[in-house]
Short mmCIF file of C-alpha atoms in Angstrom, two decimals:
data_model
loop_
_atom_site.label_atom_id
_atom_site.label_comp_id
_atom_site.label_asym_id
_atom_site.label_seq_id
_atom_site.Cartn_x
_atom_site.Cartn_y
_atom_site.Cartn_z
CA MET U 23 -25.74 5.17 40.86
CA ALA U 24 -25.54 1.75 42.48
CA SER U 25 -22.06 0.21 42.60
CA ASP U 26 -23.12 -2.59 40.26
CA ASP U 27 -25.00 -0.34 37.82
CA PHE U 28 -22.93 0.49 34.73
CA THR U 29 -25.78 1.76 32.58
CA LEU U 30 -24.86 4.68 30.33
CA LYS U 31 -27.55 6.96 28.93
CA LYS U 32 -27.47 7.94 25.29
CA HIS U 33 -25.45 11.12 24.86
CA PRO U 34 -27.55 14.03 23.55
CA VAL U 35 -24.89 15.22 21.08
CA LEU U 36 -22.26 12.56 20.39
CA PRO U 37 -23.14 10.16 17.55
CA THR U 38 -23.94 6.51 18.13
CA GLY U 39 -22.91 3.74 15.80
CA LYS U 40 -19.78 5.62 14.73
CA PRO U 41 -16.23 4.83 15.85
CA CYS U 42 -14.42 6.88 18.47
CA VAL U 43 -10.61 6.88 18.49
CA VAL U 44 -8.56 7.92 21.52
CA CYS U 45 -4.97 8.45 20.41
CA ILE U 46 -2.15 8.98 22.92
CA LEU U 47 1.00 10.74 21.71
CA ASP U 48 3.19 9.41 24.52
CA GLY U 49 5.61 11.94 26.04
CA PHE U 50 4.36 14.75 23.76
CA GLY U 51 4.25 17.83 26.03
CA GLU U 52 3.51 21.51 25.44
CA ASN U 53 6.58 23.21 26.89
CA LYS U 54 7.07 26.91 27.56
CA ASN U 55 10.63 26.60 26.23
CA LYS U 56 9.94 26.75 22.51
CA ASP U 57 13.47 26.66 21.14
CA GLN U 58 15.56 24.29 19.03
CA TYR U 59 15.93 21.88 21.96
CA ASN U 60 12.20 21.26 22.14
CA ALA U 61 11.70 18.34 19.76
CA VAL U 62 7.92 18.76 19.74
CA HIS U 63 8.28 22.42 18.76
CA SER U 64 11.13 21.83 16.30
CA ALA U 65 9.44 18.97 14.46
CA HIS U 66 7.29 19.58 11.39
CA THR U 67 3.85 18.59 12.69
CA PRO U 68 1.09 20.04 10.50
CA ASN U 69 -1.60 17.72 11.83
CA VAL U 70 -0.93 18.49 15.49
CA ASP U 71 -0.60 22.17 14.57
CA LYS U 72 -4.07 22.05 13.06
CA LEU U 73 -5.49 20.57 16.24
CA ARG U 74 -3.73 23.18 18.39
CA ALA U 75 -5.01 26.01 16.18
CA ASN U 76 -8.66 25.19 16.89
CA ALA U 77 -8.88 26.83 20.31
CA GLU U 78 -12.54 25.88 20.71
CA ARG U 79 -11.67 22.19 20.55
CA CYS U 80 -8.21 22.09 22.07
CA ARG U 81 -6.84 22.94 25.48
CA PHE U 82 -3.83 22.07 27.59
CA VAL U 83 -3.99 20.33 30.94
CA GLN U 84 -1.49 19.51 33.66
CA ALA U 85 -0.27 15.91 33.68
CA HIS U 86 2.02 15.80 36.69
CA GLY U 87 2.01 16.18 40.46
CA THR U 88 -1.20 16.44 42.42
CA TRP U 89 -3.21 16.81 39.22
CA VAL U 90 -2.70 13.08 38.58
CA GLY U 91 -2.51 11.91 42.21
CA LEU U 92 1.24 12.20 42.84
CA PRO U 93 2.41 13.60 46.21
CA SER U 94 3.74 17.00 45.11
CA ASN U 95 3.79 19.22 42.05
CA ASP U 96 7.54 18.61 41.77
CA ASP U 97 6.74 15.04 40.75
CA MET U 98 6.87 14.40 37.01
CA GLY U 99 3.99 12.58 35.46
CA ASN U 100 4.61 9.15 33.99
CA SER U 101 2.97 6.76 31.59
CA GLU U 102 1.49 4.51 34.25
CA VAL U 103 -0.17 7.28 36.24
CA GLY U 104 -1.19 9.06 33.04
CA HIS U 105 -2.96 6.05 31.59
CA ASN U 106 -4.59 5.33 34.95
CA ALA U 107 -6.10 8.83 34.82
CA ILE U 108 -7.08 8.73 31.14
CA GLY U 109 -8.56 5.26 31.35
CA SER U 110 -10.58 5.89 34.50
CA GLY U 111 -11.36 9.59 34.14
CA LYS U 112 -10.46 9.93 37.81
CA VAL U 113 -7.48 10.85 39.97
CA TYR U 114 -6.25 8.24 42.42
CA LYS U 115 -3.62 8.57 45.11
CA GLN U 116 -0.22 7.48 43.89
CA GLY U 117 3.30 7.39 45.38
CA ALA U 118 3.67 8.38 49.05
CA SER U 119 -0.04 8.14 49.79
CA LEU U 120 -0.09 4.53 48.61
CA VAL U 121 2.87 3.69 50.84
CA ASP U 122 1.24 5.34 53.86
CA SER U 123 -1.91 3.30 53.34
CA ALA U 124 -0.05 0.02 52.75
CA LEU U 125 1.93 0.48 55.97
CA GLU U 126 -1.05 1.55 58.06
CA THR U 127 -3.18 -1.41 56.98
CA GLY U 128 -0.28 -3.86 57.07
CA ASP U 129 -0.95 -4.84 53.46
CA LEU U 130 2.66 -4.06 52.54
CA PHE U 131 3.83 -7.01 54.65
CA LYS U 132 1.33 -9.39 53.04
CA GLY U 133 2.11 -8.63 49.41
CA ASP U 134 4.15 -10.46 46.81
CA GLY U 135 6.99 -7.94 46.94
CA PHE U 136 7.58 -8.26 50.65
CA ASN U 137 7.25 -12.03 50.53
CA TYR U 138 9.94 -12.04 47.84
CA VAL U 139 12.49 -10.21 50.02
CA LYS U 140 11.30 -12.04 53.13
CA SER U 141 12.46 -15.31 51.63
CA ALA U 142 16.04 -14.02 51.98
CA PHE U 143 16.07 -12.81 55.56
CA THR U 144 14.03 -15.68 56.93
CA SER U 145 16.75 -17.97 55.52
CA GLY U 146 19.51 -16.20 57.42
CA GLY U 147 20.20 -13.30 55.06
CA THR U 148 20.45 -9.64 56.04
CA LEU U 149 17.82 -7.07 55.11
CA HIS U 150 19.44 -3.90 53.76
CA LEU U 151 17.37 -0.72 53.59
CA ILE U 152 18.73 2.08 51.38
CA GLY U 153 17.22 5.55 51.02
CA LEU U 154 16.89 9.17 52.05
CA LEU U 155 16.90 9.83 55.79
CA SER U 156 14.42 12.69 55.94
CA ASN U 157 10.88 13.72 56.72
CA GLY U 158 10.84 16.24 53.88
CA GLY U 159 8.13 14.22 52.15
CA VAL U 160 9.47 14.65 48.61
CA HIS U 161 11.43 11.40 48.22
CA ALA U 162 10.89 9.60 51.52
CA ARG U 163 9.41 9.95 55.00
CA TYR U 164 11.12 8.93 58.20
CA GLU U 165 7.92 7.55 59.71
CA GLN U 166 7.59 5.16 56.75
CA LEU U 167 11.13 3.91 57.32
CA LYS U 168 10.41 3.38 61.01
CA GLN U 169 7.27 1.38 60.22
CA LEU U 170 9.13 -0.62 57.57
CA MET U 171 11.88 -1.56 60.03
CA GLN U 172 9.43 -2.56 62.75
CA GLY U 173 7.19 -4.52 60.38
CA SER U 174 10.17 -6.31 58.83
CA PHE U 175 11.39 -7.37 62.27
CA GLU U 176 7.93 -8.61 63.21
CA ASN U 177 7.88 -10.61 59.98
CA GLY U 178 11.16 -12.39 60.51
CA ALA U 179 14.05 -10.00 59.84
CA LYS U 180 16.67 -10.78 62.47
CA ARG U 181 19.48 -8.69 60.96
CA ILE U 182 18.83 -5.25 59.44
CA ARG U 183 21.37 -2.82 58.01
CA LEU U 184 20.57 0.80 57.16
CA HIS U 185 22.36 2.69 54.40
CA VAL U 186 21.31 6.30 54.90
CA LEU U 187 21.52 9.28 52.56
CA THR U 188 21.45 12.64 54.29
CA ASP U 189 19.12 15.32 52.98
CA GLY U 190 19.63 19.06 53.57
CA ARG U 191 17.56 19.89 50.48
CA ASP U 192 13.97 19.09 51.39
CA VAL U 193 14.76 19.77 55.06
CA PRO U 194 17.16 22.33 56.58
CA ASP U 195 20.88 21.72 56.27
CA GLY U 196 22.37 20.31 59.46
CA THR U 197 19.35 18.20 60.39
CA SER U 198 21.28 15.07 59.40
CA ILE U 199 22.62 14.94 62.95
CA GLU U 200 19.08 15.05 64.32
CA PHE U 201 17.80 12.35 61.96
CA VAL U 202 20.74 10.03 62.54
CA GLY U 203 20.38 10.52 66.28
CA GLN U 204 16.69 9.61 66.13
CA LEU U 205 17.40 6.60 63.93
CA GLU U 206 20.03 5.37 66.39
CA LYS U 207 17.43 5.56 69.19
CA ASP U 208 14.89 3.62 67.14
CA LEU U 209 17.48 1.00 66.23
CA GLU U 210 18.33 0.64 69.91
CA VAL U 211 14.69 -0.19 70.57
CA LEU U 212 14.83 -2.88 67.88
CA ARG U 213 18.04 -4.27 69.32
CA SER U 214 16.42 -4.48 72.75
CA LYS U 215 13.82 -6.77 71.15
CA GLY U 216 16.45 -9.08 69.71
CA CYS U 217 17.01 -7.60 66.25
CA ASP U 218 20.61 -7.03 65.12
CA ALA U 219 19.93 -3.59 63.60
CA LEU U 220 22.69 -1.13 62.70
CA ILE U 221 23.50 1.75 60.38
CA ALA U 222 26.08 0.43 57.90
CA SER U 223 26.92 3.25 55.49
CA GLY U 224 25.82 6.59 54.15
CA GLY U 225 26.59 9.88 52.47
CA GLY U 226 24.94 13.02 51.11
CA ARG U 227 22.10 12.65 48.64
CA MET U 228 23.73 14.80 45.94
CA TYR U 229 27.08 13.03 46.19
CA VAL U 230 26.21 9.42 46.98
CA THR U 231 23.73 7.01 45.29
CA MET U 232 20.90 9.39 44.35
CA ASP U 233 21.90 10.57 40.88
CA ARG U 234 19.15 11.01 38.30
CA TYR U 235 18.82 11.14 34.52
CA GLU U 236 22.23 9.43 34.27
CA ALA U 237 23.90 12.80 34.81
CA ASP U 238 26.77 11.42 36.90
CA TRP U 239 27.21 7.69 37.40
CA ASP U 240 30.13 8.40 39.76
CA ILE U 241 27.51 9.30 42.36
CA VAL U 242 25.93 5.87 42.08
CA GLU U 243 29.32 4.15 42.08
CA ARG U 244 30.23 5.84 45.38
CA GLY U 245 27.02 4.47 46.83
CA TRP U 246 27.66 0.98 45.49
CA LYS U 247 31.13 0.93 47.00
CA ALA U 248 29.87 2.12 50.40
CA HIS U 249 26.64 0.12 50.64
CA VAL U 250 27.63 -3.10 48.91
CA LEU U 251 31.42 -3.37 49.16
CA GLY U 252 31.95 -1.54 52.46
CA GLU U 253 34.48 0.80 50.86
CA ALA U 254 34.60 4.55 51.47
CA PRO U 255 37.25 7.20 52.18
CA HIS U 256 35.83 7.73 55.67
CA LYS U 257 35.24 5.01 58.27
CA PHE U 258 33.69 5.47 61.70
CA GLU U 259 32.39 3.29 64.51
CA SER U 260 29.08 5.17 64.66
CA ALA U 261 26.92 7.00 62.16
CA LEU U 262 26.36 9.90 64.53
CA GLU U 263 30.12 10.38 64.74
CA ALA U 264 30.30 10.10 60.94
CA VAL U 265 27.86 12.89 60.12
CA THR U 266 29.15 15.10 62.94
CA GLU U 267 32.78 14.84 61.84
CA LEU U 268 32.14 14.96 58.09
CA ARG U 269 30.14 18.15 58.47
CA LYS U 270 33.31 19.78 59.84
CA LEU U 271 35.10 19.36 56.51
CA PRO U 272 35.52 22.51 54.35
CA LYS U 273 32.32 23.46 52.48
CA ALA U 274 30.56 20.38 53.84
CA ASN U 275 26.78 20.21 54.02
CA ASP U 276 24.18 17.47 54.31
CA GLN U 277 23.51 17.26 50.57
CA TYR U 278 27.14 16.66 49.66
CA LEU U 279 28.33 14.70 52.68
CA GLN U 280 31.26 12.42 51.84
CA PRO U 281 30.52 8.68 51.68
CA PHE U 282 31.19 6.78 54.87
CA VAL U 283 31.18 3.20 56.15
CA ILE U 284 30.55 2.06 59.71
CA VAL U 285 33.10 -0.43 61.02
CA ASP U 286 33.47 -2.55 64.16
CA LYS U 287 36.34 -2.28 66.62
CA ALA U 288 38.41 -4.54 64.38
CA GLY U 289 37.93 -2.14 61.48
CA GLN U 290 35.59 -4.41 59.52
CA ALA U 291 32.53 -3.00 57.78
CA VAL U 292 29.41 -3.94 59.73
CA GLY U 293 27.00 -4.23 56.82
CA THR U 294 28.25 -5.15 53.36
CA VAL U 295 25.70 -6.70 50.99
CA GLN U 296 26.44 -10.42 50.66
CA ASP U 297 25.13 -13.30 48.55
CA ASN U 298 21.51 -14.22 49.35
CA ASP U 299 20.81 -10.97 51.21
CA ALA U 300 17.77 -8.76 50.60
CA VAL U 301 17.94 -5.11 49.53
CA VAL U 302 15.01 -2.69 49.62
CA LEU U 303 15.12 0.91 48.41
CA PHE U 304 12.70 2.79 50.65
CA ASN U 305 12.31 6.02 48.65
CA TYR U 306 8.91 6.29 46.99
CA ARG U 307 9.83 8.94 44.44
CA SER U 308 11.31 7.36 41.36
CA ASP U 309 13.73 9.70 39.63
CA ARG U 310 16.70 9.26 41.97
CA MET U 311 16.18 5.52 42.46
CA VAL U 312 16.30 4.38 38.83
CA GLU U 313 20.10 4.24 38.45
CA ILE U 314 20.84 2.42 41.68
CA SER U 315 17.98 0.05 40.76
CA LYS U 316 19.73 -0.75 37.49
CA ALA U 317 22.94 -1.49 39.38
CA PHE U 318 21.14 -3.98 41.64
CA GLU U 319 18.78 -5.43 39.03
CA TYR U 320 20.79 -5.86 35.85
CA GLU U 321 23.28 -8.70 35.62
CA ASP U 322 24.65 -7.20 32.41
CA PHE U 323 25.49 -3.75 33.77
CA LYS U 324 28.17 -1.51 32.26
CA ALA U 325 27.80 1.97 33.76
CA PHE U 326 30.66 1.26 36.18
CA ASP U 327 32.61 -1.71 37.50
CA ARG U 328 30.62 -3.14 40.40
CA VAL U 329 33.62 -5.32 41.35
CA ARG U 330 31.29 -7.78 43.06
CA PHE U 331 27.66 -8.51 42.25
CA PRO U 332 25.95 -10.43 45.10
CA LYS U 333 24.46 -13.73 43.96
CA GLY U 334 20.95 -14.76 44.93
CA LEU U 335 20.10 -11.20 45.92
CA LYS U 336 16.44 -10.41 46.62
CA PHE U 337 16.09 -6.81 45.45
CA ALA U 338 12.96 -4.66 45.55
CA GLY U 339 11.91 -1.03 45.47
CA MET U 340 9.28 0.57 47.65
CA LEU U 341 7.43 1.10 44.35
CA GLN U 342 8.19 0.24 40.75
CA TYR U 343 10.25 3.23 39.68
CA ASP U 344 10.04 2.86 35.89
CA GLY U 345 7.03 1.17 34.34
CA ASP U 346 8.52 1.23 30.85
CA LEU U 347 11.58 -0.71 32.01
CA LYS U 348 9.61 -2.75 34.57
CA LEU U 349 12.23 -1.56 37.04
CA PRO U 350 12.57 -2.97 39.56
CA ALA U 351 10.77 -6.20 38.78
CA ASN U 352 9.82 -6.58 42.45
CA TYR U 353 8.36 -3.84 44.66
CA LEU U 354 6.63 -3.63 48.02
CA VAL U 355 3.64 -1.44 47.14
CA PRO U 356 1.68 -2.12 43.94
CA PRO U 357 -0.10 0.62 42.00
CA PRO U 358 -3.70 1.43 43.03
CA PHE U 359 -6.46 -0.97 42.01
CA ILE U 360 -8.89 1.22 40.12
CA THR U 361 -12.52 0.28 39.57
CA ARG U 362 -15.22 1.42 37.15
CA THR U 363 -12.84 2.36 34.35
CA SER U 364 -14.01 3.48 30.92
CA GLY U 365 -13.23 0.06 29.45
CA GLU U 366 -15.46 -1.68 31.95
CA TYR U 367 -18.29 0.75 31.26
CA MET U 368 -17.92 0.23 27.50
CA VAL U 369 -18.15 -3.55 27.49
CA LYS U 370 -20.98 -3.62 30.03
CA ASN U 371 -22.95 -1.39 27.70
CA GLY U 372 -22.43 -3.72 24.76
CA LEU U 373 -19.67 -1.76 23.04
CA SER U 374 -16.57 -3.29 21.44
CA ILE U 375 -13.00 -2.11 22.07
CA PHE U 376 -9.78 -2.26 20.08
CA ALA U 377 -6.52 -1.40 21.89
CA CYS U 378 -3.16 -1.29 20.14
CA SER U 379 0.42 -0.22 20.74
CA GLU U 380 3.87 -1.68 20.50
CA THR U 381 5.49 -3.63 23.31
CA GLN U 382 6.85 -0.57 25.13
CA LYS U 383 3.37 0.86 25.69
CA PHE U 384 1.07 -2.08 25.14
CA GLY U 385 0.58 -2.50 28.88
CA HIS U 386 -0.44 1.13 29.13
CA VAL U 387 -3.40 0.90 26.73
CA THR U 388 -4.48 -2.35 28.42
CA PHE U 389 -3.32 -3.03 32.00
CA PHE U 390 -2.90 0.56 33.20
CA TRP U 391 -5.87 1.87 31.21
CA ASN U 392 -8.04 -0.79 32.83
CA GLY U 393 -7.10 0.27 36.36
CA ASN U 394 -3.96 -1.87 36.83
CA ARG U 395 -5.93 -4.97 35.94
CA SER U 396 -4.64 -7.86 33.85
CA GLY U 397 -6.73 -9.55 31.20
CA TYR U 398 -10.07 -8.62 29.70
CA PHE U 399 -13.38 -7.43 31.10
CA ASP U 400 -15.13 -9.34 28.31
CA GLU U 401 -12.84 -11.02 25.79
CA SER U 402 -15.68 -11.35 23.30
CA ARG U 403 -15.88 -7.55 23.07
CA GLU U 404 -12.19 -6.61 23.42
CA THR U 405 -9.30 -7.02 20.98
CA TYR U 406 -5.80 -6.22 22.22
CA VAL U 407 -3.01 -6.03 19.62
CA GLU U 408 0.64 -5.86 20.64
CA ILE U 409 3.18 -5.03 17.94
CA PRO U 410 6.68 -6.17 19.02
CA SER U 411 9.08 -3.26 19.57
CA ASP U 412 12.50 -3.23 17.93
CA ASN U 413 15.26 -4.80 19.99
CA CYS U 414 17.73 -1.93 19.67
CA PRO U 415 18.35 1.55 21.12
CA PHE U 416 15.27 3.48 20.04
CA ASN U 417 17.21 6.43 18.64
CA GLU U 418 18.64 4.03 16.03
CA LYS U 419 15.13 3.42 14.67
CA PRO U 420 13.21 6.47 15.92
CA ASP U 421 10.03 5.71 13.99
CA MET U 422 9.72 2.62 16.17
CA LYS U 423 6.44 0.88 15.26
CA THR U 424 4.37 4.00 14.62
CA ARG U 425 3.53 3.03 11.04
CA GLU U 426 2.58 -0.52 11.98
CA ILE U 427 0.35 0.73 14.81
CA THR U 428 -1.34 3.13 12.39
CA ALA U 429 -1.92 0.37 9.84
CA ALA U 430 -3.46 -1.84 12.53
CA GLY U 431 -5.68 1.01 13.70
CA ILE U 432 -6.89 1.84 10.21
CA GLU U 433 -7.60 -1.84 9.50
CA ALA U 434 -9.60 -2.04 12.74
CA LEU U 435 -11.57 1.10 11.77
CA LYS U 436 -12.36 -0.26 8.32
CA SER U 437 -13.56 -3.55 9.78
CA GLY U 438 -16.51 -1.78 11.38
CA ARG U 439 -16.25 -4.09 14.41
CA TYR U 440 -15.22 -1.56 17.03
CA ASP U 441 -16.92 1.33 18.81
CA LEU U 442 -13.86 2.56 20.70
CA LEU U 443 -10.25 2.34 19.57
CA ARG U 444 -7.33 3.08 21.92
CA ILE U 445 -4.04 3.82 20.18
CA ASN U 446 -0.69 4.73 21.76
CA TYR U 447 2.27 6.05 19.78
CA ALA U 448 5.28 5.26 21.95
CA SER U 449 8.11 6.92 20.06
CA PRO U 450 8.11 10.55 21.36
CA ASP U 451 8.57 9.19 24.88
CA MET U 452 10.88 6.26 24.26
CA VAL U 453 13.16 8.06 21.80
CA GLY U 454 13.07 11.12 24.04
CA HIS U 455 14.53 8.99 26.84
CA THR U 456 17.64 8.37 24.71
CA GLY U 457 18.56 12.06 24.81
CA SER U 458 18.97 12.22 21.03
CA LEU U 459 17.38 15.47 19.82
CA GLU U 460 17.58 14.67 16.11
CA ALA U 461 16.06 11.23 16.57
CA THR U 462 13.29 12.57 18.79
CA ILE U 463 12.38 15.22 16.23
CA GLN U 464 12.05 12.44 13.63
CA ALA U 465 9.90 10.42 16.04
CA CYS U 466 7.54 13.38 16.49
CA GLU U 467 7.31 13.99 12.76
CA THR U 468 6.49 10.38 11.97
CA CYS U 469 3.87 10.37 14.71
CA ASP U 470 2.28 13.47 13.23
CA LYS U 471 2.17 12.01 9.72
CA CYS U 472 0.65 8.75 10.98
CA LEU U 473 -1.79 10.63 13.20
CA GLY U 474 -3.00 12.49 10.12
CA GLU U 475 -3.63 9.21 8.30
CA LEU U 476 -5.48 7.75 11.28
CA LEU U 477 -7.73 10.78 11.78
CA ALA U 478 -8.48 10.97 8.06
CA GLU U 479 -9.90 7.47 8.26
CA VAL U 480 -12.00 8.49 11.27
CA ASP U 481 -13.42 11.36 9.23
CA LYS U 482 -14.22 9.06 6.29
CA LEU U 483 -16.30 6.91 8.63
CA GLY U 484 -18.08 9.85 10.25
CA GLY U 485 -16.47 9.14 13.60
CA VAL U 486 -14.97 11.24 16.37
CA TYR U 487 -11.55 11.37 17.99
CA LEU U 488 -9.73 12.57 21.06
CA VAL U 489 -5.97 13.20 20.83
CA CYS U 490 -3.93 13.74 23.97
CA SER U 491 -0.76 12.79 25.82
CA ASP U 492 0.06 11.27 29.17
CA HIS U 493 3.02 13.48 30.20
CA GLY U 494 5.83 15.57 28.77
CA ASN U 495 9.22 14.35 27.57
CA ALA U 496 10.11 15.10 23.94
CA ASP U 497 9.25 18.76 24.57
CA ASP U 498 12.63 19.42 26.25
CA MET U 499 15.83 17.59 25.40
CA VAL U 500 18.41 19.59 27.41
CA GLN U 501 19.01 20.22 31.08
CA ARG U 502 18.50 23.89 31.84
CA ASN U 503 19.57 26.58 34.24
CA LYS U 504 16.52 26.98 36.48
CA LYS U 505 16.82 30.77 36.53
CA THR U 506 17.72 31.59 32.93
CA GLY U 507 16.27 28.59 31.10
CA GLN U 508 19.47 28.27 29.09
CA PRO U 509 20.98 24.83 28.41
CA LEU U 510 23.54 23.51 30.88
CA THR U 511 26.86 22.37 29.43
CA ASP U 512 29.44 19.83 30.53
CA ALA U 513 33.16 20.39 31.01
CA ASP U 514 33.70 20.15 27.25
CA GLY U 515 31.04 22.73 26.48
CA ASN U 516 28.49 20.24 25.17
CA ASN U 517 24.82 20.58 26.05
CA MET U 518 23.76 18.17 28.77
CA ALA U 519 20.95 15.96 27.48
CA LEU U 520 17.69 15.68 29.38
CA THR U 521 16.40 12.12 29.23
CA SER U 522 13.61 12.38 31.79
CA HIS U 523 9.97 13.33 31.61
CA THR U 524 9.09 17.01 32.01
CA LEU U 525 6.53 18.98 34.00
CA ALA U 526 4.97 20.36 30.81
CA PRO U 527 1.20 20.31 30.32
CA VAL U 528 -0.26 18.21 27.52
CA MET U 529 -2.74 18.77 24.71
CA VAL U 530 -6.30 17.49 24.72
CA ALA U 531 -8.03 17.92 21.37
CA VAL U 532 -11.33 16.60 20.03
CA GLY U 533 -12.74 16.48 16.53
CA GLY U 534 -13.97 14.30 13.71
CA ALA U 535 -16.66 14.45 11.05
CA GLY U 536 -19.19 12.97 13.46
CA LEU U 537 -18.77 15.74 16.02
CA GLN U 538 -21.42 18.45 15.79
CA GLU U 539 -20.15 21.99 15.32
CA SER U 540 -21.75 22.97 18.61
CA VAL U 541 -19.31 20.76 20.58
CA LYS U 542 -16.60 22.99 22.08
CA MET U 543 -14.24 22.97 25.02
CA ARG U 544 -15.51 24.59 28.19
CA LYS U 545 -13.79 27.82 29.17
CA ASP U 546 -14.76 27.90 32.83
CA LEU U 547 -12.26 25.30 34.04
CA PRO U 548 -8.74 26.00 35.35
CA GLU U 549 -5.75 25.03 33.22
#
């Protein structure tokens, strides 16, 4: 097919002239842990149950890791990547692969994100780079850091400070000394070229900065104090001395290395974050960068006392770590630009599209669905409806705007104007992120009820539907022991809430009065 040919042949089985609804139950996974802490399992969902029960028209597919273009199968799926895949029907490189490409081509240093931070260090500010010092490839890669330092210097950074987090998890314990030694050599090369480049602070990844799922904000606070304020219980004149000596402490290892600050001969910290500086987090994996991003991004921040919040700070992530929160607002590597998406094919074949969700997921059924592209392919054939989300914690109103989205979808169906309707129910994901099990169960139940109403209207019109999800979340609401699967508890014996996405597969189900009985799921494909 020529690159400019979007012609679609008439399908031999699927009906023409009848509406097709694609409905996304966001964060609605199919988890192996089917107990009371699985909100999807615990909820009363007769309509989803009916879809699941029809094995010939329902199957479960992976929605994380390499199956959706992420670097490793330890990487949770997310709404942005999920809607990229659903909207395009293809898998594109995401995460580390994008960063590799952006560095190799030099595009990273030409983009809006880099230009944003560049405005700080070309005006005399310091560029601070914070992240995992490792070549383990799960959260960060040393070669990427090296290229980022060199490229930043070549683009005007005269003063660079490194805030390094030692690994020992994705690489062998003890290699912190090797990595710090190599970094010192590479910084010496930069200094020989006229760049004031030093390591300023650090600590072990499991004890400093890199908390996730808001399990322990003390970890992030230790990082803030070391990186930003220049305060830590251990001070050294070199980073190599720091990791060597701290590893001698009882039970010390790279993962849990105590926080440290590098000082000059006068005992002053060499690299605190000051007003009008630039800060870049160089990890590409998101989960352990979200909390520190909030500390740098949010002026109204209450998780801990930051003591001092630098004014005029230019803060960016290597990537955007949370698409729902638009966090951070600035990032060095944008998501992939995807071409020939389903929406483009539809409009170029004369079909009309209706896309609807509430604010939290509106961008997913439009921008991300359309290949990370703003606007319309053909505004005369596309209607995008955004229903404003509630401005409150979502567990307080767990139904969110599910009913309103359903009403809009049914009205669009009845109008007879649209061939394809894209609907996203946000609540299983967004309420799941709050950690409230009861509220998430309610969110799932309301979604199921509204889904039933929506699909009933499809049947009345002789249409077809596809129901699926983009990733797991509501399917597990507690942190678990990896060996036993039992919930983890805190010091008071309370279950520790899981507020993140999961690695669970997701449902894909098809149906509708317009679908011939002969249409069934193939059985010769891997799960």
